[in-house]
Amino acid sequence: MRTTTVHRIVLPVAALVMAATGCTQGTDDAAAKGQSASEVCGGFAEEPRVASALQAVAGEGVRLTSNRSEPDRVVSELRKAARTPQSGKKRMAGIPFCTLEAAEDGKNVLTLTVREALAVPGGDASKDLVTTYATGRLATSSDLFASIYFTCRMPAPAHEIVLDAELERADENEADHAGVRDEQIVLANAAARHVADELGCTETRLVDGVPTKARP
């Protein structure tokens, strides 16, 4: 009788351990699968042209994770910024709108941040090192970095603010090819438009789709 009782206790416990192990394995597998380019960070890259640009930068067929991204916090902080008197302005820290890593090996891919800028910088100092584009107030892209400054006017009591959408490609992301600057600006523009739509911005000058190169 005692032997039977022991077996009845031990077997369910073993089954519970196996079930717990199975759940953990399933969770790990789901994380490893990641998301497609069109799904990450609130779907900012869901348009085919933008998803294609992200796939080109991340690598063909690479699944992505965006666990360190805070798109909702970005929108919340920018709403506060638009209601903060100019006398109380401070440089806003870059909150990660979208931080992407490869699901399979955890390699960093890129980070997109959107923050309030105190002013639109002059573009003359770096004009020989960057490619400029016709979107927002000032849009540039270089080998590992892209930036778009644009104006956002929200309904009262908010006031007009200048925002900066920045893309930084990780050093370990080796997506160096002829069109990478164009792809980076497409992604920065898509992130800027996504945030602008969430905030209800007007007068942004952000273009739809793929920004064209600005005339020299």
Tab-separated table of C-alpha atoms in Angstrom, residues 22-215:
chain	number	residue	atom	x	y	z
A	22	GLY	CA	7.539	22.303	-21.778
A	23	CYS	CA	6.052	25.762	-21.115
A	24	THR	CA	9.504	27.282	-20.716
A	25	GLN	CA	10.663	25.681	-23.936
A	26	GLY	CA	7.603	27.014	-25.756
A	27	THR	CA	8.219	30.518	-24.429
A	28	ASP	CA	11.855	30.422	-25.533
A	29	ASP	CA	10.850	29.144	-28.968
A	30	ALA	CA	8.303	31.947	-29.369
A	31	ALA	CA	10.908	34.548	-28.408
A	32	ALA	CA	13.431	33.057	-30.818
A	33	LYS	CA	10.964	33.303	-33.697
A	34	GLY	CA	10.691	37.072	-33.222
A	35	GLN	CA	8.592	39.295	-35.491
A	36	SER	CA	8.657	40.319	-39.111
A	37	ALA	CA	9.798	43.786	-40.184
A	38	SER	CA	6.196	44.916	-40.630
A	39	GLU	CA	5.188	43.940	-37.064
A	40	VAL	CA	7.802	45.484	-34.772
A	41	CYS	CA	7.367	48.632	-32.649
A	42	GLY	CA	3.667	49.203	-33.133
A	43	GLY	CA	3.767	48.441	-36.850
A	44	PHE	CA	5.491	51.676	-37.852
A	45	ALA	CA	7.051	49.798	-40.795
A	46	GLU	CA	3.913	48.012	-41.950
A	47	GLU	CA	3.813	49.777	-45.329
A	48	PRO	CA	5.527	47.526	-47.900
A	49	ARG	CA	8.109	50.156	-48.910
A	50	VAL	CA	9.105	50.736	-45.283
A	51	ALA	CA	9.107	47.031	-44.377
A	52	SER	CA	11.331	46.379	-47.389
A	53	ALA	CA	13.788	49.061	-46.222
A	54	LEU	CA	13.888	47.583	-42.713
A	55	GLN	CA	14.432	44.099	-44.087
A	56	ALA	CA	17.307	45.384	-46.230
A	57	VAL	CA	18.983	46.973	-43.190
A	58	ALA	CA	18.303	44.046	-40.827
A	59	GLY	CA	19.111	41.300	-43.329
A	60	GLU	CA	16.928	39.251	-45.628
A	61	GLY	CA	14.638	36.941	-43.680
A	62	VAL	CA	15.934	38.036	-40.254
A	63	ARG	CA	13.296	37.906	-37.517
A	64	LEU	CA	13.423	40.768	-35.031
A	65	THR	CA	12.750	41.488	-31.367
A	66	SER	CA	11.937	44.923	-29.960
A	67	ASN	CA	11.722	44.227	-26.227
A	68	ARG	CA	13.675	47.351	-25.232
A	69	SER	CA	11.403	49.711	-27.179
A	70	GLU	CA	9.044	52.229	-25.544
A	71	PRO	CA	6.874	53.779	-28.303
A	72	ASP	CA	4.004	54.626	-25.929
A	73	ARG	CA	6.343	56.396	-23.497
A	74	VAL	CA	7.800	58.439	-26.352
A	75	VAL	CA	4.350	59.768	-27.265
A	76	SER	CA	3.500	60.461	-23.611
A	77	GLU	CA	6.733	62.396	-22.963
A	78	LEU	CA	6.318	64.455	-26.138
A	79	ARG	CA	2.787	65.430	-25.134
A	80	LYS	CA	4.230	66.742	-21.868
A	81	ALA	CA	6.967	68.587	-23.751
A	82	ALA	CA	4.412	70.393	-25.878
A	83	ARG	CA	2.742	71.703	-22.722
A	84	THR	CA	5.945	72.732	-20.928
A	85	PRO	CA	6.647	76.491	-21.036
A	86	GLN	CA	9.697	77.445	-23.070
A	87	SER	CA	11.415	78.808	-19.951
A	88	GLY	CA	11.313	75.328	-18.423
A	89	LYS	CA	12.720	73.481	-21.414
A	90	LYS	CA	15.603	71.036	-21.040
A	91	ARG	CA	17.211	68.792	-23.606
A	92	MET	CA	15.101	65.660	-23.729
A	93	ALA	CA	16.886	62.350	-23.332
A	94	GLY	CA	16.540	59.995	-26.259
A	95	ILE	CA	13.815	57.490	-25.387
A	96	PRO	CA	14.017	54.379	-27.598
A	97	PHE	CA	11.005	54.434	-29.886
A	98	CYS	CA	12.276	51.245	-31.479
A	99	THR	CA	15.351	49.191	-30.519
A	100	LEU	CA	15.749	46.151	-32.725
A	101	GLU	CA	17.794	42.988	-32.283
A	102	ALA	CA	18.010	39.810	-34.329
A	103	ALA	CA	15.877	37.151	-32.625
A	104	GLU	CA	18.215	34.287	-33.498
A	105	ASP	CA	21.508	35.575	-32.095
A	106	GLY	CA	20.641	38.800	-30.231
A	107	LYS	CA	22.799	41.021	-32.458
A	108	ASN	CA	21.909	44.702	-32.349
A	109	VAL	CA	20.342	45.973	-35.575
A	110	LEU	CA	19.374	49.612	-35.028
A	111	THR	CA	17.780	52.079	-32.632
A	112	LEU	CA	15.222	54.760	-33.480
A	113	THR	CA	14.609	57.596	-31.027
A	114	VAL	CA	12.226	60.549	-31.248
A	115	ARG	CA	12.769	63.513	-28.918
A	116	GLU	CA	12.111	67.214	-28.641
A	117	ALA	CA	14.889	69.380	-30.080
A	118	LEU	CA	15.478	72.929	-28.933
A	119	ALA	CA	16.120	74.082	-32.511
A	120	VAL	CA	16.792	72.883	-36.057
A	121	PRO	CA	20.583	72.841	-36.505
A	122	GLY	CA	22.356	74.402	-39.441
A	123	GLY	CA	23.261	71.824	-42.064
A	124	ASP	CA	26.350	73.470	-43.563
A	125	ALA	CA	28.935	71.999	-41.185
A	126	SER	CA	28.334	68.378	-42.214
A	127	LYS	CA	26.975	68.780	-45.744
A	128	ASP	CA	29.992	67.054	-47.306
A	129	LEU	CA	29.602	63.993	-45.064
A	130	VAL	CA	25.858	63.344	-45.355
A	131	THR	CA	23.119	62.916	-47.932
A	132	THR	CA	20.201	65.339	-47.509
A	133	TYR	CA	16.566	64.586	-48.250
A	134	ALA	CA	13.366	66.533	-48.854
A	135	THR	CA	11.232	65.731	-45.815
A	136	GLY	CA	10.582	67.657	-42.594
A	137	ARG	CA	12.723	70.714	-41.852
A	138	LEU	CA	16.129	69.006	-42.145
A	139	ALA	CA	16.763	65.378	-43.087
A	140	THR	CA	20.197	63.774	-43.427
A	141	SER	CA	21.636	60.281	-43.616
A	142	SER	CA	25.238	59.064	-43.297
A	143	ASP	CA	26.865	55.654	-43.073
A	144	LEU	CA	25.433	54.627	-39.683
A	145	PHE	CA	23.139	57.517	-38.747
A	146	ALA	CA	20.044	59.322	-40.032
A	147	SER	CA	18.108	62.261	-38.609
A	148	ILE	CA	14.923	64.156	-39.447
A	149	TYR	CA	13.985	67.421	-37.742
A	150	PHE	CA	10.352	68.409	-38.128
A	151	THR	CA	7.825	70.794	-36.630
A	152	CYS	CA	4.820	69.558	-34.676
A	153	ARG	CA	1.879	71.818	-33.917
A	154	MET	CA	-0.656	70.170	-31.624
A	155	PRO	CA	-4.057	71.496	-30.536
A	156	ALA	CA	-4.102	74.074	-27.704
A	157	PRO	CA	-3.046	74.304	-24.927
A	158	ALA	CA	0.036	72.700	-26.503
A	159	HIS	CA	2.481	74.897	-28.380
A	160	GLU	CA	4.570	74.223	-31.467
A	161	ILE	CA	7.668	72.111	-30.859
A	162	VAL	CA	10.556	70.831	-32.977
A	163	LEU	CA	11.071	67.066	-32.953
A	164	ASP	CA	14.063	65.012	-34.034
A	165	ALA	CA	13.709	61.425	-35.243
A	166	GLU	CA	17.112	59.740	-35.139
A	167	LEU	CA	18.230	56.356	-36.449
A	168	GLU	CA	21.505	54.818	-35.315
A	169	ARG	CA	22.611	51.599	-36.977
A	170	ALA	CA	24.655	49.300	-34.755
A	171	ASP	CA	28.337	48.836	-35.584
A	172	GLU	CA	27.795	45.076	-35.715
A	173	ASN	CA	25.094	45.539	-38.359
A	174	GLU	CA	27.062	45.074	-41.541
A	175	ALA	CA	24.348	46.165	-43.971
A	176	ASP	CA	26.705	48.437	-45.883
A	177	HIS	CA	25.528	48.735	-49.470
A	178	ALA	CA	24.827	51.443	-52.016
A	179	GLY	CA	21.266	52.239	-50.919
A	180	VAL	CA	21.620	51.992	-47.141
A	181	ARG	CA	21.420	55.772	-46.601
A	182	ASP	CA	18.126	55.881	-48.497
A	183	GLU	CA	16.773	52.950	-46.472
A	184	GLN	CA	17.796	54.586	-43.191
A	185	ILE	CA	15.973	57.819	-44.057
A	186	VAL	CA	12.876	55.849	-45.091
A	187	LEU	CA	12.833	54.249	-41.628
A	188	ALA	CA	13.451	57.513	-39.770
A	189	ASN	CA	10.698	59.164	-41.814
A	190	ALA	CA	8.274	56.331	-41.054
A	191	ALA	CA	9.011	56.580	-37.326
A	192	ALA	CA	8.556	60.362	-37.439
A	193	ARG	CA	5.227	60.026	-39.256
A	194	HIS	CA	4.047	57.355	-36.807
A	195	VAL	CA	4.766	59.550	-33.782
A	196	ALA	CA	3.351	62.651	-35.505
A	197	ASP	CA	0.104	60.807	-36.227
A	198	GLU	CA	-0.152	59.631	-32.611
A	199	LEU	CA	0.366	63.188	-31.360
A	200	GLY	CA	-1.966	64.762	-33.929
A	201	CYS	CA	0.816	66.984	-35.306
A	202	THR	CA	0.166	69.369	-38.164
A	203	GLU	CA	2.580	71.308	-40.388
A	204	THR	CA	5.241	68.592	-40.153
A	205	ARG	CA	6.356	68.712	-43.816
A	206	LEU	CA	6.972	64.968	-43.571
A	207	VAL	CA	6.449	63.245	-46.891
A	208	ASP	CA	4.599	60.022	-47.484
A	209	GLY	CA	6.633	56.974	-48.438
A	210	VAL	CA	10.168	57.386	-49.739
A	211	PRO	CA	11.809	60.842	-49.342
A	212	THR	CA	13.667	62.101	-52.387
A	213	LYS	CA	17.205	63.430	-52.268
A	214	ALA	CA	17.312	67.188	-51.811
A	215	ARG	CA	18.833	69.299	-54.565
